[in-house]
Tab-separated table of C-alpha atoms and ligand atoms in Angstrom:
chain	number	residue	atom	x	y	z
A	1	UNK	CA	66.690	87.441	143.129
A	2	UNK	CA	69.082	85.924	145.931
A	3	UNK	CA	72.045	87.496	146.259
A	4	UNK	CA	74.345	85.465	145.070
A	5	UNK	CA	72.301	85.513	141.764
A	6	UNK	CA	72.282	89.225	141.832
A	7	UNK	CA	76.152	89.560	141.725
A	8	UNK	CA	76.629	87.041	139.111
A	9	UNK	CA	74.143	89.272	137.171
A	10	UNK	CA	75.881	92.394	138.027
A	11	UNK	CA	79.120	90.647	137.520
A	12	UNK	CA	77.740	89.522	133.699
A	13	UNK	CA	76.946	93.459	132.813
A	14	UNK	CA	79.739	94.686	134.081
A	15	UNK	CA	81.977	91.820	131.968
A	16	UNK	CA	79.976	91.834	129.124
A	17	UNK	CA	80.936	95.593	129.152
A	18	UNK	CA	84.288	94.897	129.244
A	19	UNK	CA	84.738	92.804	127.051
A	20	UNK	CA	82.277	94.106	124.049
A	21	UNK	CA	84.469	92.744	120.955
A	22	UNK	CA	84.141	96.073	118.657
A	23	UNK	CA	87.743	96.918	117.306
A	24	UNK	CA	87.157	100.053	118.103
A	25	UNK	CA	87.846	99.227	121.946
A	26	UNK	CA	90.293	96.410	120.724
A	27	UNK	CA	93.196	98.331	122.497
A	28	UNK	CA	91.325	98.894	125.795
A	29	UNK	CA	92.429	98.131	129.225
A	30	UNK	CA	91.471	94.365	129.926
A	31	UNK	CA	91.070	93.635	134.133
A	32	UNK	CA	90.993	90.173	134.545
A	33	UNK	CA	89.154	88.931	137.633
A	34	UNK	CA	90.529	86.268	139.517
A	35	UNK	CA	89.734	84.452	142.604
A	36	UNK	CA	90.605	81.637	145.308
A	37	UNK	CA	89.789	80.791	148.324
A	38	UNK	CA	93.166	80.683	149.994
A	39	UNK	CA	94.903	83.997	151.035
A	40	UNK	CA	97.366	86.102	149.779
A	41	UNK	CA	100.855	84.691	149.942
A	42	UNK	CA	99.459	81.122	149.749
A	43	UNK	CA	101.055	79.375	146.675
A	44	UNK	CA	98.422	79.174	144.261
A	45	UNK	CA	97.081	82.879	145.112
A	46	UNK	CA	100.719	84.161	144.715
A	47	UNK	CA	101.436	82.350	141.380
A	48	UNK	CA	98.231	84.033	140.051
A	49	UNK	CA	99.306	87.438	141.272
A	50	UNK	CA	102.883	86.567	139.790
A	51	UNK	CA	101.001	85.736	136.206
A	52	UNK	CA	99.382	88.954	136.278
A	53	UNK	CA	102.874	91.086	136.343
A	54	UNK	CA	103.986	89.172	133.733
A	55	UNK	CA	100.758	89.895	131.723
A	56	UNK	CA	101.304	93.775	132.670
A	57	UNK	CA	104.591	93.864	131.399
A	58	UNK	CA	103.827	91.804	128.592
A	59	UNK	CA	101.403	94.271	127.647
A	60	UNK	CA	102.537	97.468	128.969
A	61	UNK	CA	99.921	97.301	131.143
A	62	UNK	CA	97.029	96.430	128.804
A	63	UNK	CA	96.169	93.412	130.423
A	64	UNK	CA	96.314	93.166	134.441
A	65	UNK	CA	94.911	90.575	136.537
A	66	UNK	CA	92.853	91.514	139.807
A	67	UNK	CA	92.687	89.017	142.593
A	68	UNK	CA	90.108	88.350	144.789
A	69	UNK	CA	91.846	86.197	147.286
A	70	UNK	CA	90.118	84.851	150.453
A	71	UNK	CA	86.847	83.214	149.048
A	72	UNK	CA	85.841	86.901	149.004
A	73	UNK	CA	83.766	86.173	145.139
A	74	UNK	CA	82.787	83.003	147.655
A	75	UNK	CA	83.256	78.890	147.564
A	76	UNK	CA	84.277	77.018	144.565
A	77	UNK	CA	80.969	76.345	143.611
A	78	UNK	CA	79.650	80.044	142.903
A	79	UNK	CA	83.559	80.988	141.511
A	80	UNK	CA	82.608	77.948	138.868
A	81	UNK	CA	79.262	79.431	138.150
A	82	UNK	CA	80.431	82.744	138.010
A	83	UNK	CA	83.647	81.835	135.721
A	84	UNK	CA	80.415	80.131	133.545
A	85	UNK	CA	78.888	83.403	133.049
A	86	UNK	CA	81.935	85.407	133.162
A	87	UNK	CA	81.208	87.764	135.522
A	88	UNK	CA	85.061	86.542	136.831
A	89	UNK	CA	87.750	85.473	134.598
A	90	UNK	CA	89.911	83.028	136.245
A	91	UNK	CA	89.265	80.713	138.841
A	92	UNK	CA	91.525	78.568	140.940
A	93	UNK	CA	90.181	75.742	142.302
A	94	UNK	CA	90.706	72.070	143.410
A	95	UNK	CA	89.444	69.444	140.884
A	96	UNK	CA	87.033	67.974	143.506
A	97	UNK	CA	83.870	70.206	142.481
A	98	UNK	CA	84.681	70.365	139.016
A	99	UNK	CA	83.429	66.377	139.078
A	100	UNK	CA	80.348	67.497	138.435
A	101	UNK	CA	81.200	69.755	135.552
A	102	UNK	CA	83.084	67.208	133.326
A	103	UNK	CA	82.762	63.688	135.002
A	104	UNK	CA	86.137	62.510	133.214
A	105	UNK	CA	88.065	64.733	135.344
A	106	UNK	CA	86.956	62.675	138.465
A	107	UNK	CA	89.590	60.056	137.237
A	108	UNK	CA	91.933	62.179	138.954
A	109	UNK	CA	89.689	62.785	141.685
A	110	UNK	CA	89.599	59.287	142.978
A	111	UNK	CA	91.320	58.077	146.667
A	112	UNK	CA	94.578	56.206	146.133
A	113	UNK	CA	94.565	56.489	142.516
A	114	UNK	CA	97.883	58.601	142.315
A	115	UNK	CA	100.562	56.361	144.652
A	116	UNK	CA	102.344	59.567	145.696
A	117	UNK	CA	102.568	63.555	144.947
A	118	UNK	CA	105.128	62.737	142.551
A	119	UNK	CA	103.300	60.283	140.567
A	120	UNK	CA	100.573	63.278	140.415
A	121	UNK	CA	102.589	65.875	139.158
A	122	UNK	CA	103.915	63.262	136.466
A	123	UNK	CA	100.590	62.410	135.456
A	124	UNK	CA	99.335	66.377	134.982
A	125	UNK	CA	102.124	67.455	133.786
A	126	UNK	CA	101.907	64.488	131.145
A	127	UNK	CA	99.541	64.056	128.109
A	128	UNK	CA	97.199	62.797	130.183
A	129	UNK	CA	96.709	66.145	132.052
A	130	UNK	CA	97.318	67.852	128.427
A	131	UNK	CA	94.156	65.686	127.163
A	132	UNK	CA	91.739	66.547	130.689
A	133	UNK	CA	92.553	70.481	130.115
A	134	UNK	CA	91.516	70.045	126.652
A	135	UNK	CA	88.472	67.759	127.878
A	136	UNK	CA	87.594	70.526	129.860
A	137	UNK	CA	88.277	73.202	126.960
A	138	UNK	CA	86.455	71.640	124.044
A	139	UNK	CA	83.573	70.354	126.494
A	140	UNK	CA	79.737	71.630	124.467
A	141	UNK	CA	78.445	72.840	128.064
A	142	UNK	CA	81.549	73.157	130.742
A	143	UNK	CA	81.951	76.837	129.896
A	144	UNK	CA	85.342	77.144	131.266
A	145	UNK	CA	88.856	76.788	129.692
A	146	UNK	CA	91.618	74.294	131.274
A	147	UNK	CA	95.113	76.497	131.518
A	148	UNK	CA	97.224	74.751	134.121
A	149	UNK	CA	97.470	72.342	136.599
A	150	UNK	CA	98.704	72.870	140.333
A	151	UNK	CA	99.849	71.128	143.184
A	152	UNK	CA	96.885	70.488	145.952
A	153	UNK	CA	99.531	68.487	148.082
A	154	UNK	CA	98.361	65.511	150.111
A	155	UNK	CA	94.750	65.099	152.042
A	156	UNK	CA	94.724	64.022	155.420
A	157	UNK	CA	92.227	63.584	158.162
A	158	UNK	CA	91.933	65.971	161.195
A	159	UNK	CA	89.190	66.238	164.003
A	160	UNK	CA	88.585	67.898	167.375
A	161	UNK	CA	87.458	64.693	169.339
A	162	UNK	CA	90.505	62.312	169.056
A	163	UNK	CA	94.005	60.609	167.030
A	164	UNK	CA	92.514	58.883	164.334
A	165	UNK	CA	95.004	55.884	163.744
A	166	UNK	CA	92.247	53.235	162.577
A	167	UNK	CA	89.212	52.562	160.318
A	168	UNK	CA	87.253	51.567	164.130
A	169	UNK	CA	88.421	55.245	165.085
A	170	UNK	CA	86.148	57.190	162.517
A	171	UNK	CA	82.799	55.775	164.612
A	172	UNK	CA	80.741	58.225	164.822
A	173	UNK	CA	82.588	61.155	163.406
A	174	UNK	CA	81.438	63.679	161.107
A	175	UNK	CA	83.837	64.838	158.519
A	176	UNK	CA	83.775	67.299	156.076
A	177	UNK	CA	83.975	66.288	152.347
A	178	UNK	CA	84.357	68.485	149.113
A	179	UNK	CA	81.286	68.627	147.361
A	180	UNK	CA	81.554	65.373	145.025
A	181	UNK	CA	80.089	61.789	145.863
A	182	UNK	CA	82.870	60.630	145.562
A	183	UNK	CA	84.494	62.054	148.609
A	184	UNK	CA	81.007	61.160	150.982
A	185	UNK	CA	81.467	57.762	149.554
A	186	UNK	CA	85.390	57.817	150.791
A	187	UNK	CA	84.711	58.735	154.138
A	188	UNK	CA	81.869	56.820	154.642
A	189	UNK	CA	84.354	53.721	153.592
A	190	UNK	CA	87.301	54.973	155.826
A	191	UNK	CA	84.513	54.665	158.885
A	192	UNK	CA	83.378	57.736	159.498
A	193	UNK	CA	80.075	59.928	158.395
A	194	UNK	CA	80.885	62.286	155.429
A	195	UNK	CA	79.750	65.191	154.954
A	196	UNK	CA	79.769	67.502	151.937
A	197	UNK	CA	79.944	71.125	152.498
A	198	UNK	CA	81.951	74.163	150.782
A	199	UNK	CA	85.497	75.666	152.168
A	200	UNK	CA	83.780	78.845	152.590
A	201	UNK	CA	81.278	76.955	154.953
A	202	UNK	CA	83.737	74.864	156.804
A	203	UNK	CA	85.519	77.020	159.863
A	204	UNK	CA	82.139	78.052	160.929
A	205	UNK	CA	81.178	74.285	161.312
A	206	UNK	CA	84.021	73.163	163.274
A	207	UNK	CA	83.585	76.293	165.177
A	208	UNK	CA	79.905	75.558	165.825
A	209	UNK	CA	80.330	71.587	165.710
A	210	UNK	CA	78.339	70.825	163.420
A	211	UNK	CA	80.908	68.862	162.269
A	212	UNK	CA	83.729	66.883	164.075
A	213	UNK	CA	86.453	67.254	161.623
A	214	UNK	CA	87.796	67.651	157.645
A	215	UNK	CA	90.248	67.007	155.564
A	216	UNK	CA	93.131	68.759	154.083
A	217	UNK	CA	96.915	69.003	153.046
A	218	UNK	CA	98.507	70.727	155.826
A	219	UNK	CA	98.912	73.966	154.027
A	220	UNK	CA	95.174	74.253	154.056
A	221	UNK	CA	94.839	73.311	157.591
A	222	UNK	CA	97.421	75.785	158.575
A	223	UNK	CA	96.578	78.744	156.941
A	224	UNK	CA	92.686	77.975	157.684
A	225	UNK	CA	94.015	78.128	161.293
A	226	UNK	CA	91.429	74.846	161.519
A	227	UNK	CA	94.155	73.483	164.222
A	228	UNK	CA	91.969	75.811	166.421
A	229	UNK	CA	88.786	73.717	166.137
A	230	UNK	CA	90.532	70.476	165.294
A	231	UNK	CA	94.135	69.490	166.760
A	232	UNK	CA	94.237	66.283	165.759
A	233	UNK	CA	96.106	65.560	162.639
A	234	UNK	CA	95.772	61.827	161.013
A	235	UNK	CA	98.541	61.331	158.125
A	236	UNK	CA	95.649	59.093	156.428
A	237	UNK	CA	96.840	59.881	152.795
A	238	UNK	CA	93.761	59.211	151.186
A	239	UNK	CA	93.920	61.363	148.902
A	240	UNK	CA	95.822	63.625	146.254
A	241	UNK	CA	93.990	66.180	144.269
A	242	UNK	CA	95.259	68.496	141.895
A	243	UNK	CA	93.961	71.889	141.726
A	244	UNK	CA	93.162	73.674	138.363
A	245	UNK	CA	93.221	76.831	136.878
A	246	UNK	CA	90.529	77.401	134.691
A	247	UNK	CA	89.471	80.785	132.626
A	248	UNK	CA	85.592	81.711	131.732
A	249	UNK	CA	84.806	80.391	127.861
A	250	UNK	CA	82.256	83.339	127.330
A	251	UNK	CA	85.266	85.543	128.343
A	252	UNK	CA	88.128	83.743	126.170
A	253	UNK	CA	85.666	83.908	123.171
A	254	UNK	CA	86.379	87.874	122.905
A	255	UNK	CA	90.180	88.224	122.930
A	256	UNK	CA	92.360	88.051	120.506
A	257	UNK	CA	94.266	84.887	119.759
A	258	UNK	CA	97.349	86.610	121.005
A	259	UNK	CA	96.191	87.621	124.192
A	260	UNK	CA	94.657	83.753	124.291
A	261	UNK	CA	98.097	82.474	123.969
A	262	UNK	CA	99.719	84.832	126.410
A	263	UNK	CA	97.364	84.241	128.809
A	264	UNK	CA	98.018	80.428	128.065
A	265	UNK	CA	101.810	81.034	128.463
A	266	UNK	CA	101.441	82.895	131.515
A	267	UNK	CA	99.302	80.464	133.094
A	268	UNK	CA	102.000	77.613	132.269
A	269	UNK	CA	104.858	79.750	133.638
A	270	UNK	CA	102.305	80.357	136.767
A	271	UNK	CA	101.912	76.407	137.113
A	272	UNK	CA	105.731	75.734	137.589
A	273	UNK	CA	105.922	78.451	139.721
A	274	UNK	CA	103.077	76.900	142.150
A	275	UNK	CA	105.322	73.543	142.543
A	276	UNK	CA	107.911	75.469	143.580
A	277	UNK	CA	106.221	77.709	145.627
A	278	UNK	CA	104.002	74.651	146.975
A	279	UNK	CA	107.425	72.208	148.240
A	280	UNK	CA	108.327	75.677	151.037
A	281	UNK	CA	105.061	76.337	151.896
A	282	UNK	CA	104.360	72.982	152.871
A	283	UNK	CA	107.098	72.693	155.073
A	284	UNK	CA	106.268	76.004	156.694
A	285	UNK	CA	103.356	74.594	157.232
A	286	UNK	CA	103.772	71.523	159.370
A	287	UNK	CA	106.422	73.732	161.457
A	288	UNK	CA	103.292	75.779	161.930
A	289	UNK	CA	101.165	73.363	163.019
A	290	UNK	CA	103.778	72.358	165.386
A	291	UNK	CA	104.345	75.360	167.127
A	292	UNK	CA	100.053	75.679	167.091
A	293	UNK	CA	99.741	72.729	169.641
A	294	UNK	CA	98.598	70.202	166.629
A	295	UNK	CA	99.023	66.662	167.190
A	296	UNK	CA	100.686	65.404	164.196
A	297	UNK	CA	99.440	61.377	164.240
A	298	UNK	CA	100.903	58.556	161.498
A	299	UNK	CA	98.463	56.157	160.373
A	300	UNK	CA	99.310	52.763	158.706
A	301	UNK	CA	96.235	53.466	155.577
A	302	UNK	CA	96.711	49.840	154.299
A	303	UNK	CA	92.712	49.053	155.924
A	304	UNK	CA	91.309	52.207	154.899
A	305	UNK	CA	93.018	51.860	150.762
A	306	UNK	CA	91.355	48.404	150.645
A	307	UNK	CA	88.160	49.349	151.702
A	308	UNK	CA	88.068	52.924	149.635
A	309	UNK	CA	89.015	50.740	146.825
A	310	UNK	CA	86.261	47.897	147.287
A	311	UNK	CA	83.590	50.547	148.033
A	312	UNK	CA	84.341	53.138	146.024
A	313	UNK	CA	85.871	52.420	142.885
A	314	UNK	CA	82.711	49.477	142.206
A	315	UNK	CA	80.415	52.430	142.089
A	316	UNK	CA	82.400	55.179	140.778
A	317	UNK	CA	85.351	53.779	138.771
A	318	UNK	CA	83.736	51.526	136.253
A	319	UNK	CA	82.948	54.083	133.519
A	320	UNK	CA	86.692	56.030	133.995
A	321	UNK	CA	88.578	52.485	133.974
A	322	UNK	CA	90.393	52.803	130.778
A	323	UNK	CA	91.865	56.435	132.284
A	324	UNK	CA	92.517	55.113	135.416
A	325	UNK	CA	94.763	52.568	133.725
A	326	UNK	CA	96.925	54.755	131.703
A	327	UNK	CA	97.073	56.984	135.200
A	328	UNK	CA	98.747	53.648	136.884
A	329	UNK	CA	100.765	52.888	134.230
A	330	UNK	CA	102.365	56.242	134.640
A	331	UNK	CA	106.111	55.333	136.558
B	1	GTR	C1	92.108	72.928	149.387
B	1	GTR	C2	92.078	73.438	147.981
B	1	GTR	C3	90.908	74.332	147.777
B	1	GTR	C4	89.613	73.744	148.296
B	1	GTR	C5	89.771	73.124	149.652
B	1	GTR	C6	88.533	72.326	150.075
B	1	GTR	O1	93.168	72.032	149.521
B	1	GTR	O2	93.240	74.187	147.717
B	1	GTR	O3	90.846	74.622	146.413
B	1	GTR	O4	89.143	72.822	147.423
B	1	GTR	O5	90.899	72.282	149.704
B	1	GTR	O6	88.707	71.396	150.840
B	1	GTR	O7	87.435	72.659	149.666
């Protein structure tokens, strides 16, 4: 048994005793296991700790939330698997992995298809985020529950070899990509060689060079500290993902249906307080990067969005057309 498969098996017993559905233990203390790969204080691992206080008080202390910040339960990938099983409860993670989980949710996932952060949050925080959560929720196989969306900012380019202001200046490069096709395929269109690879994989490949570069918001590329590999920051734009909270099925199953909708409420509360949380921290980001040494480099994208949308969207847009639409149409 590898290891990873070992812990999600030790994670499953140890769930599957706490969570055993006789009445009888009804009342008992319920520690919900959470995880991200960002670090304490970062917005989305703070609103999570912030939704477990409320759930304590809530529930004088019945139901508490325990974070494992730091990709500590490791990458997206295994916190998806894991939140499957439930050996962890709730995972928050981008929408970029979760592709291949419920390909509907790659609407959102496509470059350019949201025209600015704003238009995003809209758009999630609209029915048409209301119907992917509940996609994701009522989806035979997914094995997770949708409770909230969150703000992933905006993705842009950054390498250790040079400014990146053109398509001509990605020759050669190899860049990083979130697991999904769809985000090789981007690169590859932008100019450069994409390459897919986890978060929790990432700092010791720029480190190492096995890859050139990545992309991020600047939050992520601050608190990463990836300016240390990779000073070169490209304001490409290319693309804005939202990031997800999502809670283990085989877990939900067992509570009660109020603890189901104060866990929903929570999350909701947890979702405006990301935005918030998301608008300072990105700020105090870039003045990071700043005093790091980064080189902060504005791109005109107009090339690069025609030639994402020509490649791209022809092989991975066709069967999501009809969302993509009502996405646009969003003002
Ligand atoms: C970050 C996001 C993470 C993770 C990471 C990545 O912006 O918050 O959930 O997906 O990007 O590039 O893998």
């Amino acid at each position: 048994m590898t290891t990873r498969r070992a812990i999600i098996a030790a994670g499953v017993l140890a769930a599957a005793a706490a969570f055993a559905s006789s009445p009888a233990i009804a009342q008992q203390k319920i520690v919900l296991k959470a995880t991200d790969v960002h670090p304490l204080g970062y917005p989305t691992v703070e609103a999570v700790v912030r939704m477990g206080k409320k759930l304590e008080t809530a529930t004088n202390g019945r139901i508490s939330i325990q974070m494992f910040p730091s990709m500590q339960l490791g990458g997206e990938k295994e916190m998806i698997e894991q939140a499957q099983v439930g050996a962890l409860q709730i995972a928050r993670i981008s929408l970029g992995p979760m592709g291949s989980v419920v390909p509907e949710l790659n609407a959102f996932n496509l470059p350019f298809v949201f025209r600015d952060p704003d238009h995003m949050k809209k758009v999630v925080l609209g029915p048409i985020g209301d119907e992917m959560l509940k996609k994701l929720s009522d989806h035979p196989t997914a094995g997770l529950i949708g409770l909230a969306w969150m703000s992933g900012g905006t993705r842009n380019v950054y390498n250790s070899k040079k400014p990146i202001k053109t398509m001509e200046d990605f020759k050669g490069l190899k860049i990083r990509m979130m697991g999904n096709p769809i985000f090789v395929d981007t690169m590859n269109a932008m100019g450069g060689n994409g390459v897919a690879m986890g978060y929790d994989q990432l700092i010791n490949a720029l480190q190492t060079g096995v890859v050139d570069g990545a992309e991020n918001n600047e939050p992520s590329y601050a608190s990463g500290q990836h300016y240390r590999y990779a000073k070169y920051y490209s304001m490409t734009q290319h693309l804005i993902i939202p990031e997800i909270l999502v809670f283990s099925k085989r877990t939900w199953q067992t509570l009660s249906k109020e603890d189901q909708d104060l866990i929903m409420k929570t999350a909701k509360e947890s979702q405006t307080e990301q935005w918030a949380l998301w608008a300072e921290f990105e700020k105090k980001s870039i003045a990071d990067m700043k005093a790091n040494g980064v080189e902060i480099i504005p791109v005109d994208n107009t090339a690069m969005a025609a030639a994402v949308k020509q490649a791209v969207y022809e092989k991975h847009a066709k069967p999501l057309q009809a969302f993509i639409e009502r996405v646009q149409a969003v003002k």
